[in-house]
Amino acid sequence: MKEYFENIKKVEYEGRESKNPFSFKFYNPEQIILGKKMKEHLPFAMAWWHNLGAAGTDMFGRDTADKSFGEKIGTMEHAKAKVDAGFEFMQKLGIEYFCFHDVDLVPEADDINETNRRLDEISDYILEKMKLTGIKCLWGTANMFSNPRYMNGAGSTNSADVFCFAAAQVKKALDITVKLGGKGYVFWGGREGYETLLNTDIGFEQNNIARLMKMAVEYGRKIGFKGDFYIEPKPKEPMKHQYDFDASTAIGFLRQYGLDKDFKMNIEANHATLAGHTFEHELRISAVNGMLGSIDANQGDYLLGWDTDQFPSDVYSATMCMYEVIKAGGLTGGFNFDAKNRRASNTYEDMFHGFILGMDTFALGLINAAKIIEDGRIDEFVGKKYSSFNSEIGKKILSGNTTLEELSDHACALKSAELPGSGGQEYLEGIINSLFF
Ligand code: XUL
Ligand code: CO
């Protein structure tokens, strides 16, 4: 069997003092944190599209990296070489999951019947590799944004025929996801939105998106899909306005159409920041609604206004993420590195550096989040902050066993209210720093 990354051996944990660039400094899969192995806290996944596909093309220039893996791009030989290279890559890093779009796996043909045939062929091949290696599928999805037919949307398109193509792609992507034992199925509405209201019927479009999702749930359950459907919110890009703007919007949409029992959120860090939120805000909103499913782990650049999909290096952000995940009792999904190397990081070695950086960043995030939880002062502060609701009147409010009149009488008897107590932000931020450094 051909070895693609022959200069790189299996990447092992060597500790923070190690100068070996192909070692983990913090990710120690077997290390126990809060009673669980690090690798159980952190089910990492490789995104097929970025790692095996993206080769550095941007709006101003063509590929800088070679992702041909020795075959002609656009052929089934190349599709198979990607499988071989991808599994070697995951094995060398100890990554146990992958995520895919349908057309990441095979070149799309002009005739959808031929694309579907190719998907059958490649998924047989992938299944063999999965059996040999124990590597699993985290989630699958259909790319309903690249093909020009989706220029006016997929579920939100104005064309009934195009809507059927979207349905056909979802059906096939579900077939393949189930065949590969995927834990989840993602809807990311890249073109489900609008550029101008002058040509858009929002109500019509949203009803149709919900119809497509409903049929996906019905079909998925019929063919034995037991996992979660996910919406991956994003406010914009490629569209000016996307309907799944953020977690709150997406959750409201799911509830409106009765889809909330089958769907959860797949929260992507860089999408959160594009929506004007922190990553942890989106995670918290999902968690309090019982819909925190999976994570696309990456980061943006605060000086740029688009989705840069960088490998996570911000330990503070990763810590806040892991704090939310642990508090929520873990994910049903995992941590998919929806991240790509910078255009100038164009070597095979850089592919490994990206993942080593991301995995070490999340390991540090996990270690730090455990420190915050074990320390207990943040929890204690928050507990005290709301403690007035343990009083007689507070308990009445919480139980719903009161009226506006009674509460008004309470206020009038007090005549004026004391200030509700310091928010203590600087004190709490100081605790975080003292735990980290
Ligand atoms: C795009 C994005 C997608 C989804 C899957 O911003 O994040 O790759 O993760 O379609
Ligand atoms: Co994503």
Short mmCIF file of C-alpha atoms and ligand atoms in Angstrom, two decimals:
data_model
loop_
_atom_site.label_atom_id
_atom_site.label_comp_id
_atom_site.label_asym_id
_atom_site.label_seq_id
_atom_site.Cartn_x
_atom_site.Cartn_y
_atom_site.Cartn_z
CA MET A 1 0.00 0.00 0.00
CA LYS A 2 1.36 3.38 -1.03
CA GLU A 3 2.35 5.70 1.84
CA TYR A 4 1.44 9.32 1.12
CA PHE A 5 2.95 11.08 4.12
CA GLU A 6 6.10 8.97 4.28
CA ASN A 7 8.18 11.57 6.13
CA ILE A 8 5.78 11.63 9.04
CA LYS A 9 5.40 8.86 11.60
CA LYS A 10 2.53 8.39 14.01
CA VAL A 11 2.16 11.58 16.03
CA GLU A 12 2.50 10.86 19.74
CA TYR A 13 2.15 12.88 22.93
CA GLU A 14 5.59 14.04 24.06
CA GLY A 15 4.73 16.85 26.46
CA ARG A 16 5.19 20.60 26.41
CA GLU A 17 9.01 20.50 26.53
CA SER A 18 9.27 18.52 23.30
CA LYS A 19 10.73 20.34 20.31
CA ASN A 20 9.57 17.64 17.90
CA PRO A 21 7.17 19.45 15.53
CA PHE A 22 5.31 16.20 14.88
CA SER A 23 4.35 15.52 18.47
CA PHE A 24 1.48 16.60 20.68
CA LYS A 25 2.52 18.96 23.45
CA PHE A 26 -0.82 18.85 25.33
CA TYR A 27 -3.12 16.31 23.66
CA ASN A 28 -2.53 13.12 25.61
CA PRO A 29 -5.40 10.84 24.54
CA GLU A 30 -5.23 8.50 27.53
CA GLN A 31 -4.89 11.22 30.20
CA ILE A 32 -7.84 11.30 32.58
CA ILE A 33 -9.57 14.66 33.00
CA LEU A 34 -12.63 14.87 35.24
CA GLY A 35 -12.89 11.09 35.27
CA LYS A 36 -12.78 10.59 31.51
CA LYS A 37 -10.04 10.05 28.92
CA MET A 38 -9.05 13.12 26.94
CA LYS A 39 -9.92 11.32 23.72
CA GLU A 40 -13.43 10.63 25.03
CA HIS A 41 -13.92 14.30 25.86
CA LEU A 42 -12.56 15.24 22.44
CA PRO A 43 -13.90 13.08 19.59
CA PHE A 44 -12.00 14.87 16.81
CA ALA A 45 -12.98 14.67 13.16
CA MET A 46 -11.31 15.47 9.84
CA ALA A 47 -13.28 17.53 7.32
CA TRP A 48 -12.90 15.77 3.99
CA TRP A 49 -13.39 18.96 1.99
CA HIS A 50 -10.66 21.09 3.53
CA ASN A 51 -8.06 18.53 4.32
CA LEU A 52 -8.24 16.39 1.19
CA GLY A 53 -9.73 18.95 -1.19
CA ALA A 54 -8.87 22.58 -0.49
CA ALA A 55 -5.56 23.46 -2.11
CA GLY A 56 -5.26 27.16 -1.42
CA THR A 57 -7.36 28.71 -4.19
CA ASP A 58 -8.76 32.09 -3.17
CA MET A 59 -10.56 34.92 -4.99
CA PHE A 60 -7.25 36.20 -6.34
CA GLY A 61 -5.24 33.14 -7.15
CA ARG A 62 -5.19 29.44 -7.93
CA ASP A 63 -3.99 26.43 -5.93
CA THR A 64 -0.72 26.58 -4.04
CA ALA A 65 -0.85 23.08 -2.55
CA ASP A 66 -0.83 19.75 -4.37
CA LYS A 67 -3.81 17.63 -3.33
CA SER A 68 -3.67 15.34 -6.33
CA PHE A 69 -2.20 12.51 -4.23
CA GLY A 70 -0.54 11.29 -7.41
CA GLU A 71 -3.73 10.98 -9.51
CA LYS A 72 -5.59 13.13 -12.02
CA ILE A 73 -8.05 15.39 -10.19
CA GLY A 74 -11.65 14.75 -11.28
CA THR A 75 -11.25 10.96 -11.65
CA MET A 76 -12.37 8.07 -9.48
CA GLU A 77 -8.68 7.11 -9.12
CA HIS A 78 -8.16 10.47 -7.46
CA ALA A 79 -11.27 9.97 -5.28
CA LYS A 80 -9.80 6.66 -4.09
CA ALA A 81 -6.36 8.16 -3.51
CA LYS A 82 -8.06 10.74 -1.29
CA VAL A 83 -9.59 7.91 0.74
CA ASP A 84 -6.20 6.21 1.10
CA ALA A 85 -4.41 9.44 2.00
CA GLY A 86 -7.20 10.52 4.34
CA PHE A 87 -7.20 7.28 6.33
CA GLU A 88 -3.39 7.30 6.57
CA PHE A 89 -3.58 10.91 7.78
CA MET A 90 -6.25 10.19 10.41
CA GLN A 91 -4.41 7.10 11.64
CA LYS A 92 -1.15 9.00 12.02
CA LEU A 93 -2.88 11.64 14.13
CA GLY A 94 -5.17 9.32 16.09
CA ILE A 95 -8.28 11.04 14.67
CA GLU A 96 -11.25 8.71 15.01
CA TYR A 97 -13.90 10.44 12.87
CA PHE A 98 -14.42 12.15 9.53
CA CYS A 99 -17.13 14.38 8.02
CA PHE A 100 -18.05 14.72 4.37
CA HIS A 101 -20.22 16.37 1.74
CA ASP A 102 -21.40 14.09 -1.06
CA VAL A 103 -19.29 15.81 -3.70
CA ASP A 104 -16.17 15.83 -1.50
CA LEU A 105 -16.08 12.08 -2.00
CA VAL A 106 -16.43 11.87 -5.79
CA PRO A 107 -16.28 14.23 -8.74
CA GLU A 108 -19.82 15.34 -9.61
CA ALA A 109 -20.98 14.08 -13.01
CA ASP A 110 -23.30 15.92 -15.41
CA ASP A 111 -25.92 13.24 -14.81
CA ILE A 112 -26.98 12.79 -11.17
CA ASN A 113 -27.48 9.05 -11.78
CA GLU A 114 -23.77 8.74 -12.51
CA THR A 115 -22.85 10.83 -9.45
CA ASN A 116 -24.98 8.48 -7.34
CA ARG A 117 -23.27 5.43 -8.86
CA ARG A 118 -19.88 6.91 -8.03
CA LEU A 119 -21.04 7.55 -4.46
CA ASP A 120 -22.02 3.89 -4.13
CA GLU A 121 -18.62 2.83 -5.39
CA ILE A 122 -16.59 5.13 -3.15
CA SER A 123 -18.66 4.42 -0.06
CA ASP A 124 -17.96 0.68 -0.52
CA TYR A 125 -14.29 1.55 -0.61
CA ILE A 126 -14.52 3.82 2.46
CA LEU A 127 -16.45 1.17 4.39
CA GLU A 128 -13.61 -1.30 3.86
CA LYS A 129 -11.12 1.22 5.23
CA MET A 130 -13.37 1.94 8.20
CA LYS A 131 -13.51 -1.76 9.05
CA LEU A 132 -9.72 -2.07 8.81
CA THR A 133 -8.93 1.01 10.90
CA GLY A 134 -11.86 1.46 13.30
CA ILE A 135 -12.24 5.05 12.08
CA LYS A 136 -15.87 6.22 12.06
CA CYS A 137 -18.12 8.74 10.34
CA LEU A 138 -19.18 11.70 12.49
CA TRP A 139 -21.59 13.23 10.00
CA GLY A 140 -22.46 13.55 6.37
CA THR A 141 -24.12 16.28 4.36
CA ALA A 142 -25.09 17.25 0.84
CA ASN A 143 -23.33 20.14 -0.86
CA MET A 144 -26.26 22.23 -2.05
CA PHE A 145 -24.34 25.41 -2.67
CA SER A 146 -21.51 24.84 -5.19
CA ASN A 147 -23.42 23.65 -8.24
CA PRO A 148 -24.76 26.62 -10.31
CA ARG A 149 -28.29 25.16 -10.12
CA TYR A 150 -28.38 26.35 -6.52
CA MET A 151 -27.77 29.97 -7.40
CA ASN A 152 -31.19 30.91 -5.98
CA GLY A 153 -30.98 28.47 -3.10
CA ALA A 154 -31.68 24.75 -2.58
CA GLY A 155 -34.67 24.33 -0.26
CA SER A 156 -35.35 28.03 -0.83
CA THR A 157 -35.05 27.94 -4.63
CA ASN A 158 -37.69 29.40 -6.94
CA SER A 159 -37.37 26.33 -9.22
CA ALA A 160 -39.41 23.21 -8.41
CA ASP A 161 -36.97 21.11 -10.46
CA VAL A 162 -33.99 22.41 -8.53
CA PHE A 163 -35.90 21.66 -5.31
CA CYS A 164 -36.12 18.04 -6.52
CA PHE A 165 -32.37 17.96 -7.14
CA ALA A 166 -31.84 19.18 -3.58
CA ALA A 167 -34.18 16.41 -2.38
CA ALA A 168 -32.29 13.85 -4.46
CA GLN A 169 -28.96 14.94 -3.02
CA VAL A 170 -30.25 14.88 0.55
CA LYS A 171 -31.71 11.41 -0.05
CA LYS A 172 -28.44 10.05 -1.40
CA ALA A 173 -26.30 11.78 1.23
CA LEU A 174 -28.55 10.23 3.89
CA ASP A 175 -28.16 6.82 2.25
CA ILE A 176 -24.38 7.14 2.37
CA THR A 177 -24.37 8.54 5.91
CA VAL A 178 -26.45 5.60 7.12
CA LYS A 179 -24.31 3.13 5.16
CA LEU A 180 -21.19 4.54 6.86
CA GLY A 181 -22.84 4.57 10.30
CA GLY A 182 -22.69 8.38 10.63
CA LYS A 183 -23.75 9.80 13.99
CA GLY A 184 -25.26 12.93 12.46
CA TYR A 185 -26.54 14.61 9.33
CA VAL A 186 -25.91 18.32 8.75
CA PHE A 187 -27.88 21.04 7.00
CA TRP A 188 -25.74 24.06 6.39
CA GLY A 189 -27.82 26.55 4.41
CA GLY A 190 -25.09 28.22 2.41
CA ARG A 191 -27.46 29.55 -0.24
CA GLU A 192 -30.62 29.50 1.88
CA GLY A 193 -30.99 33.24 2.23
CA TYR A 194 -31.18 36.30 0.05
CA GLU A 195 -29.24 39.10 -1.58
CA THR A 196 -32.17 41.52 -1.90
CA LEU A 197 -35.72 41.52 -0.56
CA LEU A 198 -36.83 43.06 -3.85
CA ASN A 199 -36.84 39.60 -5.45
CA THR A 200 -37.51 37.42 -2.40
CA ASP A 201 -40.56 35.87 -0.73
CA ILE A 202 -39.11 34.94 2.68
CA GLY A 203 -42.23 33.16 3.95
CA PHE A 204 -42.42 30.98 0.83
CA GLU A 205 -38.74 30.12 1.00
CA GLN A 206 -38.72 29.26 4.71
CA ASN A 207 -41.80 27.05 4.38
CA ASN A 208 -40.06 25.14 1.61
CA ILE A 209 -36.81 24.72 3.55
CA ALA A 210 -38.88 23.25 6.40
CA ARG A 211 -40.67 20.93 3.94
CA LEU A 212 -37.31 19.62 2.70
CA MET A 213 -36.08 19.07 6.25
CA LYS A 214 -39.29 17.31 7.24
CA MET A 215 -38.98 14.92 4.29
CA ALA A 216 -35.33 14.34 5.21
CA VAL A 217 -36.34 13.35 8.75
CA GLU A 218 -39.09 11.05 7.46
CA TYR A 219 -36.78 9.38 4.96
CA GLY A 220 -33.85 9.18 7.38
CA ARG A 221 -35.91 7.49 10.07
CA LYS A 222 -37.38 5.13 7.46
CA ILE A 223 -33.94 3.89 6.41
CA GLY A 224 -32.80 3.46 10.03
CA PHE A 225 -30.97 6.70 10.75
CA LYS A 226 -30.97 6.98 14.55
CA GLY A 227 -28.64 9.95 14.90
CA ASP A 228 -29.26 13.66 15.11
CA PHE A 229 -30.00 16.04 12.31
CA TYR A 230 -28.10 19.28 12.73
CA ILE A 231 -28.53 22.82 11.56
CA GLU A 232 -25.22 24.65 11.30
CA PRO A 233 -26.08 28.33 11.77
CA LYS A 234 -24.23 31.04 9.86
CA PRO A 235 -25.37 34.64 9.35
CA LYS A 236 -23.89 35.37 5.93
CA GLU A 237 -21.42 34.24 3.24
CA PRO A 238 -22.04 33.29 0.56
CA MET A 239 -25.44 35.01 0.86
CA LYS A 240 -25.77 38.52 2.27
CA HIS A 241 -28.35 37.21 4.73
CA GLN A 242 -28.75 33.54 5.61
CA TYR A 243 -31.92 32.28 7.28
CA ASP A 244 -30.04 30.17 9.87
CA PHE A 245 -28.46 33.36 11.19
CA ASP A 246 -27.47 32.06 14.62
CA ALA A 247 -28.49 29.40 17.14
CA SER A 248 -31.45 31.39 18.49
CA THR A 249 -32.84 31.95 15.02
CA ALA A 250 -32.34 28.33 13.96
CA ILE A 251 -33.89 26.96 17.16
CA GLY A 252 -36.91 29.24 16.71
CA PHE A 253 -37.27 27.99 13.13
CA LEU A 254 -37.10 24.35 14.19
CA ARG A 255 -39.74 24.88 16.87
CA GLN A 256 -42.00 26.77 14.48
CA TYR A 257 -42.05 23.83 12.09
CA GLY A 258 -42.08 21.03 14.70
CA LEU A 259 -38.58 19.85 13.80
CA ASP A 260 -37.00 20.43 17.21
CA LYS A 261 -37.19 16.80 18.36
CA ASP A 262 -35.04 15.54 15.51
CA PHE A 263 -32.58 18.42 15.16
CA LYS A 264 -29.75 19.87 17.23
CA MET A 265 -27.16 22.54 16.51
CA ASN A 266 -23.76 22.08 14.92
CA ILE A 267 -22.01 25.22 16.17
CA GLU A 268 -19.05 26.55 14.21
CA ALA A 269 -16.77 29.01 16.01
CA ASN A 270 -16.16 31.27 13.03
CA HIS A 271 -19.88 31.38 12.19
CA ALA A 272 -20.60 32.52 15.75
CA THR A 273 -18.17 35.41 15.47
CA LEU A 274 -19.58 36.38 12.05
CA ALA A 275 -22.99 36.64 13.73
CA GLY A 276 -21.53 39.09 16.26
CA HIS A 277 -21.48 36.49 19.05
CA THR A 278 -18.77 34.66 20.89
CA PHE A 279 -18.33 30.95 20.23
CA GLU A 280 -19.37 30.23 23.82
CA HIS A 281 -22.53 32.30 23.46
CA GLU A 282 -23.75 30.08 20.64
CA LEU A 283 -22.85 26.96 22.62
CA ARG A 284 -24.68 28.20 25.72
CA ILE A 285 -27.80 29.13 23.76
CA SER A 286 -27.84 25.67 22.20
CA ALA A 287 -27.22 23.95 25.51
CA VAL A 288 -29.95 25.76 27.48
CA ASN A 289 -32.37 24.72 24.73
CA GLY A 290 -31.19 21.11 24.92
CA MET A 291 -29.87 21.32 21.38
CA LEU A 292 -26.09 21.29 21.66
CA GLY A 293 -25.16 18.54 19.23
CA SER A 294 -21.81 18.96 17.57
CA ILE A 295 -19.05 21.49 16.92
CA ASP A 296 -17.16 22.71 13.86
CA ALA A 297 -13.88 23.65 15.49
CA ASN A 298 -12.07 26.53 13.84
CA GLN A 299 -11.52 30.22 14.35
CA GLY A 300 -11.80 33.43 12.39
CA ASP A 301 -9.69 36.54 12.32
CA TYR A 302 -11.12 39.48 14.23
CA LEU A 303 -9.80 41.91 11.63
CA LEU A 304 -11.50 40.15 8.71
CA GLY A 305 -15.23 39.97 8.12
CA TRP A 306 -15.44 36.58 6.47
CA ASP A 307 -15.18 32.89 7.25
CA THR A 308 -11.44 32.25 7.30
CA ASP A 309 -11.77 28.71 8.71
CA GLN A 310 -8.45 28.79 10.52
CA PHE A 311 -7.19 26.00 12.75
CA PRO A 312 -7.97 26.89 16.37
CA SER A 313 -5.02 28.41 18.26
CA ASP A 314 -6.91 30.63 20.73
CA VAL A 315 -6.67 28.76 24.02
CA TYR A 316 -8.94 31.21 25.82
CA SER A 317 -11.75 30.58 23.33
CA ALA A 318 -11.16 26.81 23.33
CA THR A 319 -11.34 26.87 27.14
CA MET A 320 -14.65 28.69 27.15
CA CYS A 321 -15.89 26.19 24.57
CA MET A 322 -14.85 23.21 26.66
CA TYR A 323 -16.34 24.81 29.77
CA GLU A 324 -19.69 24.97 27.97
CA VAL A 325 -19.38 21.44 26.60
CA ILE A 326 -18.51 19.90 29.97
CA LYS A 327 -21.28 21.83 31.71
CA ALA A 328 -23.71 20.57 29.07
CA GLY A 329 -22.65 16.98 29.77
CA GLY A 330 -20.65 16.54 26.53
CA LEU A 331 -21.65 16.43 22.88
CA THR A 332 -23.70 13.83 21.07
CA GLY A 333 -21.47 14.63 18.07
CA GLY A 334 -17.83 15.68 18.11
CA PHE A 335 -15.24 18.28 17.17
CA ASN A 336 -14.92 18.55 13.41
CA PHE A 337 -11.96 20.64 12.29
CA ASP A 338 -13.77 22.64 9.64
CA ALA A 339 -10.45 24.35 9.11
CA LYS A 340 -7.91 24.74 6.36
CA ASN A 341 -4.28 25.67 6.17
CA ARG A 342 -3.43 29.22 5.16
CA ARG A 343 -2.73 29.56 1.45
CA ALA A 344 0.99 29.84 2.03
CA SER A 345 1.08 26.78 4.30
CA ASN A 346 1.11 24.50 1.31
CA THR A 347 3.04 21.36 2.29
CA TYR A 348 2.00 17.95 3.58
CA GLU A 349 3.81 18.85 6.80
CA ASP A 350 1.55 21.90 7.15
CA MET A 351 -1.52 19.64 7.01
CA PHE A 352 -0.20 17.88 10.11
CA HIS A 353 0.79 21.13 11.83
CA GLY A 354 -2.77 22.41 11.42
CA PHE A 355 -4.28 19.40 13.17
CA ILE A 356 -1.57 19.22 15.84
CA LEU A 357 -2.22 22.90 16.61
CA GLY A 358 -5.98 22.39 16.75
CA MET A 359 -5.83 19.23 18.86
CA ASP A 360 -3.33 20.74 21.30
CA THR A 361 -5.43 23.90 21.57
CA PHE A 362 -8.53 21.90 22.49
CA ALA A 363 -6.54 19.74 24.90
CA LEU A 364 -5.40 22.92 26.66
CA GLY A 365 -8.97 24.16 26.58
CA LEU A 366 -10.13 20.95 28.24
CA ILE A 367 -7.38 21.07 30.89
CA ASN A 368 -8.19 24.71 31.70
CA ALA A 369 -11.94 24.20 31.72
CA ALA A 370 -11.51 21.33 34.19
CA LYS A 371 -9.47 23.69 36.40
CA ILE A 372 -12.28 26.25 36.39
CA ILE A 373 -14.83 23.61 37.31
CA GLU A 374 -12.66 21.99 40.00
CA ASP A 375 -11.82 25.40 41.46
CA GLY A 376 -15.52 26.08 41.92
CA ARG A 377 -15.35 29.85 42.50
CA ILE A 378 -17.18 30.72 39.26
CA ASP A 379 -20.03 28.33 40.06
CA GLU A 380 -20.14 29.63 43.60
CA PHE A 381 -20.36 33.23 42.38
CA VAL A 382 -23.16 32.47 39.94
CA GLY A 383 -25.03 30.48 42.58
CA LYS A 384 -24.84 33.40 45.02
CA LYS A 385 -25.78 35.92 42.33
CA TYR A 386 -29.27 34.44 42.02
CA SER A 387 -29.67 33.43 45.67
CA SER A 388 -32.37 36.03 46.39
CA PHE A 389 -34.70 33.66 44.57
CA ASN A 390 -34.32 31.29 47.55
CA SER A 391 -36.29 33.78 49.61
CA GLU A 392 -40.02 33.36 50.18
CA ILE A 393 -41.01 35.82 47.46
CA GLY A 394 -38.26 34.50 45.16
CA LYS A 395 -39.58 30.94 45.46
CA LYS A 396 -43.07 32.16 44.69
CA ILE A 397 -41.84 33.77 41.47
CA LEU A 398 -39.98 30.64 40.41
CA SER A 399 -42.96 28.40 41.06
CA GLY A 400 -45.22 30.69 39.06
CA ASN A 401 -47.47 30.73 42.08
CA THR A 402 -47.96 34.48 42.32
CA THR A 403 -49.48 37.48 40.58
CA LEU A 404 -48.42 40.87 39.39
CA GLU A 405 -50.53 42.37 42.19
CA GLU A 406 -48.74 40.40 44.92
CA LEU A 407 -45.32 41.32 43.56
CA SER A 408 -46.37 44.93 43.32
CA ASP A 409 -47.48 44.83 46.99
CA HIS A 410 -44.06 43.40 47.90
CA ALA A 411 -42.25 46.21 46.07
CA CYS A 412 -44.49 48.90 47.54
CA ALA A 413 -43.90 47.57 51.08
CA LEU A 414 -40.14 47.78 50.49
CA LYS A 415 -40.56 51.34 49.20
CA SER A 416 -37.19 51.20 47.36
CA ALA A 417 -34.92 48.34 46.24
CA GLU A 418 -31.35 47.76 47.25
CA LEU A 419 -28.88 47.40 44.37
CA PRO A 420 -28.77 43.74 43.32
CA GLY A 421 -25.07 43.13 44.10
CA SER A 422 -21.87 43.44 42.07
CA GLY A 423 -21.53 41.53 38.81
CA GLY A 424 -17.88 41.00 39.75
CA GLN A 425 -16.62 40.68 36.17
CA GLU A 426 -13.04 41.81 36.84
CA TYR A 427 -12.81 39.55 39.88
CA LEU A 428 -13.98 36.57 37.80
CA GLU A 429 -11.68 37.34 34.88
CA GLY A 430 -8.81 37.52 37.36
CA ILE A 431 -9.69 34.05 38.64
CA ILE A 432 -9.57 32.70 35.10
CA ASN A 433 -6.11 34.21 34.54
CA SER A 434 -4.78 32.88 37.82
CA LEU A 435 -6.01 29.39 36.90
CA PHE A 436 -4.50 29.51 33.40
CA PHE A 437 -1.04 30.91 34.01
C1 XUL B 1 -19.35 26.58 5.47
C2 XUL B 1 -19.32 25.42 6.35
C3 XUL B 1 -19.66 24.11 5.72
C4 XUL B 1 -20.44 23.20 6.61
C5 XUL B 1 -20.92 21.95 5.92
O1 XUL B 1 -19.09 27.78 6.09
O2 XUL B 1 -19.01 25.53 7.51
O3 XUL B 1 -18.47 23.51 5.33
O4 XUL B 1 -19.72 22.83 7.72
O5 XUL B 1 -21.60 22.19 4.76
CO CO B 2 -18.79 24.18 9.07
#
